Short mmCIF file of C-alpha atoms in Angstrom, two decimals:
data_model
loop_
_atom_site.label_atom_id
_atom_site.label_comp_id
_atom_site.label_asym_id
_atom_site.label_seq_id
_atom_site.Cartn_x
_atom_site.Cartn_y
_atom_site.Cartn_z
CA UNK A 1 14.60 20.14 23.60
CA UNK A 2 11.51 19.66 21.55
CA UNK A 3 10.85 22.50 19.07
CA UNK A 4 7.79 24.52 19.70
CA UNK A 5 7.05 24.87 16.13
CA UNK A 6 4.47 22.07 15.99
CA UNK A 7 3.05 23.42 12.68
CA UNK A 8 6.47 22.85 10.96
CA UNK A 9 6.64 19.45 12.44
CA UNK A 10 3.39 18.50 10.99
CA UNK A 11 4.05 19.82 7.54
CA UNK A 12 7.55 18.27 7.68
CA UNK A 13 6.09 14.82 8.35
CA UNK A 14 3.58 14.66 5.53
CA UNK A 15 5.72 16.56 2.99
CA UNK A 16 8.62 14.28 3.65
CA UNK A 17 6.77 11.02 3.55
CA UNK A 18 4.65 11.51 0.46
CA UNK A 19 4.13 15.06 -0.60
CA UNK A 20 0.52 14.30 0.49
CA UNK A 21 -0.94 17.58 -0.31
CA UNK A 22 0.19 17.43 -3.92
CA UNK A 23 -1.13 13.89 -4.31
CA UNK A 24 -4.50 14.82 -2.63
CA UNK A 25 -5.15 17.51 -5.02
CA UNK A 26 -4.22 15.25 -7.89
CA UNK A 27 -6.49 12.27 -7.06
CA UNK A 28 -9.20 13.82 -4.84
CA UNK A 29 -12.58 12.08 -5.13
CA UNK A 30 -15.76 14.13 -5.20
CA UNK A 31 -17.43 15.13 -2.11
CA UNK A 32 -20.29 12.60 -2.86
CA UNK A 33 -17.77 9.65 -3.15
CA UNK A 34 -16.23 10.56 0.18
CA UNK A 35 -19.60 10.67 1.68
CA UNK A 36 -20.09 7.08 0.78
CA UNK A 37 -17.73 5.96 3.60
CA UNK A 38 -20.42 5.95 6.29
CA UNK A 39 -22.80 4.19 4.03
CA UNK A 40 -20.03 1.59 3.47
CA UNK A 41 -19.70 0.98 7.16
CA UNK A 42 -23.39 0.50 7.66
CA UNK A 43 -23.52 -1.91 4.75
CA UNK A 44 -20.58 -3.80 6.35
CA UNK A 45 -22.53 -4.11 9.60
CA UNK A 46 -25.54 -5.42 7.65
CA UNK A 47 -23.42 -8.03 5.94
CA UNK A 48 -21.84 -8.97 9.26
CA UNK A 49 -25.19 -9.46 10.83
CA UNK A 50 -26.54 -11.50 7.89
CA UNK A 51 -23.55 -13.65 7.74
CA UNK A 52 -23.72 -14.41 11.61
CA UNK A 53 -27.31 -15.58 11.13
CA UNK A 54 -26.12 -17.92 8.27
CA UNK A 55 -23.24 -19.16 10.49
CA UNK A 56 -25.90 -20.20 13.12
CA UNK A 57 -27.92 -22.20 10.65
CA UNK A 58 -25.19 -23.59 8.40
CA UNK A 59 -21.99 -23.55 10.31
CA UNK A 60 -18.84 -22.51 8.50
CA UNK A 61 -15.25 -21.33 8.91
CA UNK A 62 -13.95 -18.70 11.42
CA UNK A 63 -10.39 -17.40 10.55
CA UNK A 64 -8.24 -14.76 12.39
CA UNK A 65 -5.24 -13.00 10.88
CA UNK A 66 -2.78 -10.61 12.61
CA UNK A 67 -1.14 -7.79 10.60
CA UNK A 68 2.69 -7.51 11.00
CA UNK A 69 3.13 -4.20 12.87
CA UNK A 70 6.99 -4.53 12.86
CA UNK A 71 7.10 -4.69 9.22
CA UNK A 72 4.71 -1.72 8.91
CA UNK A 73 7.07 0.40 11.18
CA UNK A 74 10.13 -0.63 9.17
CA UNK A 75 8.57 0.28 5.88
CA UNK A 76 7.16 3.77 7.00
CA UNK A 77 10.52 4.83 8.54
CA UNK A 78 12.42 3.70 5.40
CA UNK A 79 10.17 5.59 3.15
CA UNK A 80 10.48 8.58 5.49
CA UNK A 81 14.28 8.57 5.14
CA UNK A 82 14.20 8.22 1.36
CA UNK A 83 11.72 11.02 1.03
CA UNK A 84 13.76 13.27 3.30
CA UNK A 85 16.83 12.58 1.19
CA UNK A 86 15.01 13.39 -2.09
CA UNK A 87 13.56 16.68 -0.55
CA UNK A 88 16.94 17.76 0.69
CA UNK A 89 18.67 16.99 -2.69
CA UNK A 90 16.07 18.75 -4.73
CA UNK A 91 16.27 21.82 -2.54
CA UNK A 92 20.09 21.73 -2.66
CA UNK A 93 20.22 21.87 1.20
CA UNK A 94 23.45 20.80 2.56
CA UNK A 95 23.23 17.90 5.22
CA UNK A 96 25.00 15.09 6.73
CA UNK A 97 24.25 11.90 8.69
CA UNK A 98 20.74 11.26 7.36
CA UNK A 99 20.05 7.81 8.78
CA UNK A 100 17.50 5.60 10.54
CA UNK A 101 18.05 5.76 14.37
CA UNK A 102 16.02 4.06 16.96
CA UNK A 103 12.78 3.95 15.07
CA UNK A 104 13.05 7.50 13.64
CA UNK A 105 15.12 9.53 11.26
CA UNK A 106 18.05 11.73 12.06
CA UNK A 107 20.08 14.23 10.15
CA UNK A 108 22.36 17.27 10.61
CA UNK A 109 21.76 20.58 8.91
CA UNK A 110 24.50 22.92 10.36
CA UNK A 111 23.58 25.94 8.34
CA UNK A 112 20.65 27.91 10.13
CA UNK A 113 19.68 29.17 6.55
CA UNK A 114 19.31 25.62 5.37
CA UNK A 115 17.08 24.79 8.14
CA UNK A 116 14.89 27.84 7.60
CA UNK A 117 14.85 26.98 3.94
CA UNK A 118 13.43 23.46 4.48
CA UNK A 119 10.97 24.75 6.92
CA UNK A 120 9.51 27.22 4.44
CA UNK A 121 9.43 24.47 1.76
CA UNK A 122 7.48 22.20 3.96
CA UNK A 123 5.20 24.81 5.12
CA UNK A 124 4.05 25.72 1.71
CA UNK A 125 3.84 22.11 0.61
CA UNK A 126 1.36 20.74 3.21
CA UNK A 127 -0.87 23.63 4.30
CA UNK A 128 -3.84 22.46 6.53
CA UNK A 129 -2.63 19.04 7.35
CA UNK A 130 -3.05 17.29 10.69
CA UNK A 131 -0.88 18.75 13.44
CA UNK A 132 -0.29 15.49 15.50
CA UNK A 133 1.70 13.51 12.86
CA UNK A 134 5.30 14.13 13.80
CA UNK A 135 7.44 15.03 16.76
CA UNK A 136 10.70 16.84 15.92
CA UNK A 137 13.54 17.00 18.46
CA UNK A 138 16.38 19.37 18.28
CA UNK A 139 19.49 17.74 19.40
CA UNK A 140 21.76 20.79 19.25
CA UNK A 141 24.48 21.65 16.85
CA UNK A 142 22.12 21.25 13.78
CA UNK A 143 21.06 17.72 14.72
CA UNK A 144 17.27 17.09 14.04
CA UNK A 145 15.38 13.98 14.87
CA UNK A 146 12.09 13.10 13.21
CA UNK A 147 9.66 10.50 14.61
CA UNK A 148 5.98 9.68 14.38
CA UNK A 149 3.47 10.26 17.29
CA UNK A 150 1.46 7.33 18.68
CA UNK A 151 -1.70 8.79 17.27
CA UNK A 152 -0.24 8.99 13.64
CA UNK A 153 0.95 5.42 14.13
CA UNK A 154 -2.39 4.13 15.25
CA UNK A 155 -3.93 5.92 12.11
CA UNK A 156 -1.47 4.30 9.81
CA UNK A 157 -2.21 0.81 11.43
CA UNK A 158 -5.85 1.35 11.08
CA UNK A 159 -5.32 2.10 7.28
CA UNK A 160 -3.30 -1.09 6.92
CA UNK A 161 -5.94 -3.10 8.48
CA UNK A 162 -8.66 -1.48 6.33
CA UNK A 163 -6.72 -2.05 3.12
CA UNK A 164 -6.00 -5.72 4.21
CA UNK A 165 -9.82 -6.14 4.50
CA UNK A 166 -10.47 -4.73 1.17
CA UNK A 167 -7.69 -7.10 -0.38
CA UNK A 168 -9.25 -10.13 1.45
CA UNK A 169 -12.59 -9.37 0.21
CA UNK A 170 -11.43 -8.99 -3.39
CA UNK A 171 -9.47 -12.24 -3.36
CA UNK A 172 -12.34 -14.17 -1.91
CA UNK A 173 -14.70 -12.72 -4.53
CA UNK A 174 -12.01 -13.76 -7.16
CA UNK A 175 -12.20 -17.29 -5.71
CA UNK A 176 -15.97 -17.41 -6.19
CA UNK A 177 -16.54 -17.15 -2.36
CA UNK A 178 -19.42 -14.47 -2.35
CA UNK A 179 -20.87 -14.85 1.09
CA UNK A 180 -18.32 -13.89 3.71
CA UNK A 181 -17.82 -11.36 6.55
CA UNK A 182 -14.46 -9.66 6.88
CA UNK A 183 -14.17 -7.51 10.00
CA UNK A 184 -11.45 -5.77 12.09
CA UNK A 185 -10.85 -7.50 15.34
CA UNK A 186 -9.15 -5.11 17.73
CA UNK A 187 -6.32 -2.86 16.43
CA UNK A 188 -4.31 -5.35 14.47
CA UNK A 189 -6.25 -8.39 13.75
CA UNK A 190 -8.86 -9.32 11.11
CA UNK A 191 -11.69 -11.83 11.61
CA UNK A 192 -13.13 -13.85 8.68
CA UNK A 193 -16.55 -15.79 8.78
CA UNK A 194 -17.70 -17.83 5.83
CA UNK A 195 -20.97 -19.73 6.30
CA UNK A 196 -21.13 -23.22 4.80
CA UNK A 197 -17.40 -23.38 4.39
CA UNK A 198 -16.23 -26.50 6.61
CA UNK A 199 -12.67 -26.61 5.21
CA UNK A 200 -10.96 -23.50 6.54
CA UNK A 201 -7.69 -24.75 4.95
CA UNK A 202 -9.21 -24.10 1.43
CA UNK A 203 -9.58 -20.51 2.49
CA UNK A 204 -6.16 -19.82 4.03
CA UNK A 205 -4.62 -21.31 0.85
CA UNK A 206 -6.12 -18.38 -1.10
CA UNK A 207 -3.91 -16.13 0.79
CA UNK A 208 -0.71 -18.10 0.78
CA UNK A 209 0.57 -16.17 -2.27
CA UNK A 210 1.48 -12.53 -2.21
CA UNK A 211 -0.21 -10.31 -4.69
CA UNK A 212 2.35 -9.56 -7.40
CA UNK A 213 2.65 -6.21 -9.02
CA UNK A 214 5.25 -5.44 -11.69
CA UNK A 215 6.03 -2.86 -14.25
CA UNK A 216 7.52 -4.35 -17.39
CA UNK A 217 8.45 -3.26 -20.93
CA UNK A 218 6.47 -4.33 -23.89
CA UNK A 219 8.33 -6.18 -26.70
CA UNK A 220 7.43 -4.96 -30.00
CA UNK A 221 9.65 -7.10 -32.13
CA UNK A 222 6.83 -9.20 -33.15
CA UNK A 223 3.00 -9.08 -32.84
CA UNK A 224 1.77 -10.66 -29.52
CA UNK A 225 -0.64 -12.91 -31.39
CA UNK A 226 2.30 -14.41 -33.36
CA UNK A 227 4.35 -15.03 -30.21
CA UNK A 228 1.17 -16.54 -28.57
CA UNK A 229 0.84 -19.17 -31.30
CA UNK A 230 4.62 -19.72 -31.86
CA UNK A 231 7.75 -19.23 -29.66
CA UNK A 232 8.07 -15.68 -28.09
CA UNK A 233 11.55 -14.12 -28.06
CA UNK A 234 13.93 -15.07 -25.36
CA UNK A 235 13.26 -13.25 -22.07
CA UNK A 236 9.70 -12.52 -22.92
CA UNK A 237 6.27 -13.98 -22.33
CA UNK A 238 2.70 -13.55 -23.54
CA UNK A 239 0.20 -12.26 -20.86
CA UNK A 240 -3.51 -11.54 -21.32
CA UNK A 241 -5.21 -8.20 -20.44
CA UNK A 242 -7.11 -7.70 -17.35
CA UNK A 243 -10.33 -6.50 -19.15
CA UNK A 244 -9.88 -7.00 -22.81
CA UNK A 245 -8.13 -10.39 -22.69
CA UNK A 246 -5.86 -9.48 -25.61
CA UNK A 247 -2.37 -10.88 -25.51
CA UNK A 248 0.70 -8.72 -24.68
CA UNK A 249 4.22 -9.65 -25.33
CA UNK A 250 6.24 -8.42 -22.30
CA UNK A 251 9.55 -8.82 -20.79
CA UNK A 252 9.77 -11.55 -17.97
CA UNK A 253 11.97 -9.31 -15.83
CA UNK A 254 10.16 -6.35 -14.29
CA UNK A 255 11.80 -2.89 -14.27
CA UNK A 256 10.00 -2.09 -11.01
CA UNK A 257 7.69 -4.04 -8.58
CA UNK A 258 5.05 -3.44 -6.09
CA UNK A 259 7.60 -2.74 -3.22
CA UNK A 260 8.45 0.47 -5.05
CA UNK A 261 4.79 1.82 -4.68
CA UNK A 262 4.28 4.28 -1.76
CA UNK A 263 0.62 5.30 -2.64
CA UNK A 264 -2.21 4.10 -4.79
CA UNK A 265 -5.75 5.25 -4.84
CA UNK A 266 -8.76 5.85 -7.22
CA UNK A 267 -9.47 9.25 -8.81
CA UNK A 268 -10.68 10.86 -11.86
CA UNK A 269 -8.70 12.17 -14.90
CA UNK A 270 -8.33 16.01 -14.98
CA UNK A 271 -9.45 16.27 -18.69
CA UNK A 272 -11.87 13.56 -19.38
CA UNK A 273 -13.10 12.91 -15.76
CA UNK A 274 -12.99 9.15 -16.35
CA UNK A 275 -12.08 6.91 -13.44
CA UNK A 276 -8.49 6.17 -12.95
CA UNK A 277 -6.05 4.52 -10.54
CA UNK A 278 -3.32 6.94 -9.49
CA UNK A 279 0.10 5.76 -7.93
CA UNK A 280 3.28 7.25 -6.50
CA UNK A 281 6.68 5.53 -6.13
CA UNK A 282 8.84 5.84 -3.03
CA UNK A 283 12.37 7.42 -3.28
CA UNK A 284 13.95 4.29 -4.85
CA UNK A 285 11.08 3.75 -7.29
CA UNK A 286 11.13 7.35 -8.34
CA UNK A 287 14.70 7.26 -9.43
CA UNK A 288 14.26 3.87 -11.17
CA UNK A 289 10.98 5.02 -13.00
CA UNK A 290 12.84 8.17 -14.19
CA UNK A 291 15.67 6.20 -15.60
CA UNK A 292 13.45 3.59 -17.30
CA UNK A 293 11.19 6.16 -18.85
CA UNK A 294 13.93 8.33 -19.98
CA UNK A 295 15.60 5.25 -21.72
CA UNK A 296 12.30 4.10 -23.36
CA UNK A 297 10.52 7.13 -24.69
CA UNK A 298 7.88 5.99 -27.47
CA UNK A 299 7.70 2.58 -26.09
CA UNK A 300 4.83 0.76 -24.33
CA UNK A 301 5.20 -0.02 -20.63
CA UNK A 302 2.95 -2.76 -19.08
CA UNK A 303 1.55 -2.56 -15.61
CA UNK A 304 0.93 -6.27 -14.43
CA UNK A 305 -1.12 -7.48 -11.55
CA UNK A 306 -0.93 -11.36 -10.89
CA UNK A 307 0.12 -11.86 -14.52
CA UNK A 308 -2.61 -9.87 -15.91
CA UNK A 309 -1.86 -6.65 -17.87
CA UNK A 310 -3.93 -3.91 -16.49
CA UNK A 311 -2.57 -1.18 -18.80
CA UNK A 312 0.05 -0.72 -21.35
CA UNK A 313 0.60 3.07 -21.94
CA UNK A 314 3.14 4.38 -24.30
CA UNK A 315 6.01 6.36 -22.57
CA UNK A 316 5.54 9.89 -24.04
CA UNK A 317 8.41 11.51 -22.07
CA UNK A 318 10.78 10.92 -19.18
CA UNK A 319 8.65 10.75 -15.84
CA UNK A 320 10.66 12.24 -13.07
CA UNK A 321 8.14 13.25 -10.53
CA UNK A 322 7.57 9.65 -9.36
CA UNK A 323 3.78 9.47 -9.91
CA UNK A 324 1.46 8.24 -12.63
CA UNK A 325 -1.95 6.98 -13.37
CA UNK A 326 -3.78 4.02 -15.01
CA UNK A 327 -6.81 4.42 -17.23
CA UNK A 328 -8.68 1.87 -19.14
CA UNK A 329 -12.29 2.64 -19.49
CA UNK A 330 -12.82 1.68 -15.80
CA UNK A 331 -15.97 2.16 -13.80
CA UNK A 332 -15.16 3.81 -10.46
CA UNK A 333 -15.49 0.36 -8.69
CA UNK A 334 -12.94 -1.14 -11.06
CA UNK A 335 -10.45 1.83 -10.73
CA UNK A 336 -10.87 1.33 -6.75
CA UNK A 337 -10.19 -2.43 -7.22
CA UNK A 338 -7.09 -1.90 -9.27
CA UNK A 339 -5.79 0.76 -6.78
CA UNK A 340 -6.41 -1.74 -3.99
CA UNK A 341 -4.46 -4.39 -5.80
CA UNK A 342 -1.60 -1.98 -6.34
CA UNK A 343 -1.54 -1.35 -2.57
CA UNK A 344 -1.79 -5.12 -1.90
CA UNK A 345 1.37 -5.55 -3.81
CA UNK A 346 3.20 -2.76 -1.96
CA UNK A 347 2.17 -2.57 1.53
CA UNK A 348 4.63 -3.78 4.20
CA UNK A 349 4.42 -6.79 6.49
CA UNK A 350 2.67 -10.21 6.41
CA UNK A 351 -0.69 -11.55 7.71
CA UNK A 352 0.01 -14.13 10.28
CA UNK A 353 -2.56 -16.77 10.66
CA UNK A 354 -3.51 -16.82 14.32
CA UNK A 355 -6.63 -19.20 14.34
CA UNK A 356 -8.77 -21.05 12.13
CA UNK A 357 -11.85 -22.96 13.49
CA UNK A 358 -14.64 -25.02 12.03
CA UNK A 359 -18.00 -23.65 13.64
CA UNK A 360 -20.82 -26.25 13.69
CA UNK A 361 -24.35 -25.27 13.00
CA UNK A 362 -26.53 -24.50 16.08
CA UNK A 363 -28.24 -27.81 15.78
CA UNK A 364 -24.88 -29.70 16.19
CA UNK A 365 -23.43 -27.68 19.00
CA UNK A 366 -22.97 -30.71 21.08
CA UNK A 367 -20.06 -31.75 18.96
CA UNK A 368 -17.97 -28.59 19.17
CA UNK A 369 -14.69 -28.52 17.36
CA UNK A 370 -11.83 -26.86 19.46
CA UNK A 371 -10.11 -23.99 17.68
CA UNK A 372 -6.94 -24.95 15.84
CA UNK A 373 -4.32 -22.41 16.71
CA UNK A 374 -1.37 -21.67 14.48
CA UNK A 375 1.83 -20.29 15.77
CA UNK A 376 1.93 -16.48 15.02
CA UNK A 377 5.53 -16.97 14.10
CA UNK A 378 4.63 -18.36 10.81
CA UNK A 379 3.25 -15.49 8.66
CA UNK A 380 1.64 -15.97 5.42
CA UNK A 381 3.28 -13.97 2.91
CA UNK A 382 0.56 -11.74 1.88
CA UNK A 383 0.68 -8.02 1.64
CA UNK A 384 -2.11 -5.53 1.82
CA UNK A 385 -3.13 -2.41 0.38
CA UNK A 386 -0.57 2.38 0.03
CA UNK A 387 1.14 4.47 2.16
CA UNK A 388 -0.98 7.25 2.97
CA UNK A 389 0.62 9.98 5.00
CA UNK A 390 0.95 7.63 8.04
CA UNK A 391 3.50 6.93 10.63
CA UNK A 392 5.11 4.73 13.10
CA UNK A 393 5.08 4.20 17.00
CA UNK A 394 8.19 5.84 18.41
CA UNK A 395 9.31 8.38 20.82
CA UNK A 396 11.21 11.81 20.40
CA UNK A 397 14.24 10.85 22.26
CA UNK A 398 17.79 11.70 22.26
CA UNK A 399 19.83 9.55 19.75
CA UNK A 400 21.59 6.54 21.23
CA UNK A 401 23.99 5.93 18.25
CA UNK A 402 22.03 2.91 16.89
CA UNK A 403 21.76 4.29 13.36
CA UNK A 404 22.11 2.70 9.90
CA UNK A 405 22.32 3.69 6.31
CA UNK A 406 23.75 7.15 6.93
CA UNK A 407 23.73 9.60 3.90
CA UNK A 408 25.16 13.05 3.47
CA UNK A 409 24.72 15.67 0.74
#
């Protein structure tokens, strides 16, 4: 039967997935910044109208992508399982059979006190969060099943589309394409209009490479300038800074990569109030980050986006909580851009090219070009922007035994 304790279910979902209440308090934007969302939507509509007018006069490229909903569901349920595991271990709650089953997560907590303990921990961790995020099913004999509701899954898909749009806009800007309209097209598609661009292949080529996020140790055995002008030590390379363009000597192999990031967003430092980009790792990333920082106290650690060093802070102490922040005299817009790029290197799935079309100017409409459709089965390996407390489409059903990666503790 389905448990009547919907409040516990809600708190369970968000606390298990990302400890969202804690993160929200850590990186919350001011009320004025949040109020800018509606203004942003209005600006987007004005840009779309302006670009549509330019398309009529100049013609251009129309491109449609589809986000990978299957990849999204897989990523979210995997993160849910990992975060459930961490919560149980940290609380020293005995359990067994923690596994991904039929699109949800199942586990057994046979001790009623253990079930009460985890409910209390979750209730205190996520007070006031939405009540429609998770369905919890009691399978009897201590078996518990967690699965996201349709509403939560739709919200997570919306976030993925919006972050994908932000990433596309940033990459177009970096490629010196300043006049473009990037808009949602239905629930899981993105439509791009670029006036004057009559070669859509040039645009799709921009998105053929995944944004690469990596965390690498900095080599201090020689000055970076010396390595840049000579031969760097084996296993290292020289990369330039994102803003200062100074050289950094870093390891070629990354200690962690973007796939380990579960959240990234802009915020403000608690002491100086300067803009920062905050991030949080998933379960695997948290454990790896704790190990790397414990082994390298006193050494700088570079955060690299597309072979540019965003920041290289010195590790002051082991970081076991799984979260951190990037500062660097950013303006708020720059901090938002860095956070978006971190999400772009971490978010699940691909963008599949659905259609690209050359749109002729209105004066040449007699020579229409038929849309060139591309098989949706050939995804372009591009990821897009941070798991915010989100979810997956599933149903609260009895287990069928189709489970994998079971754990006990």
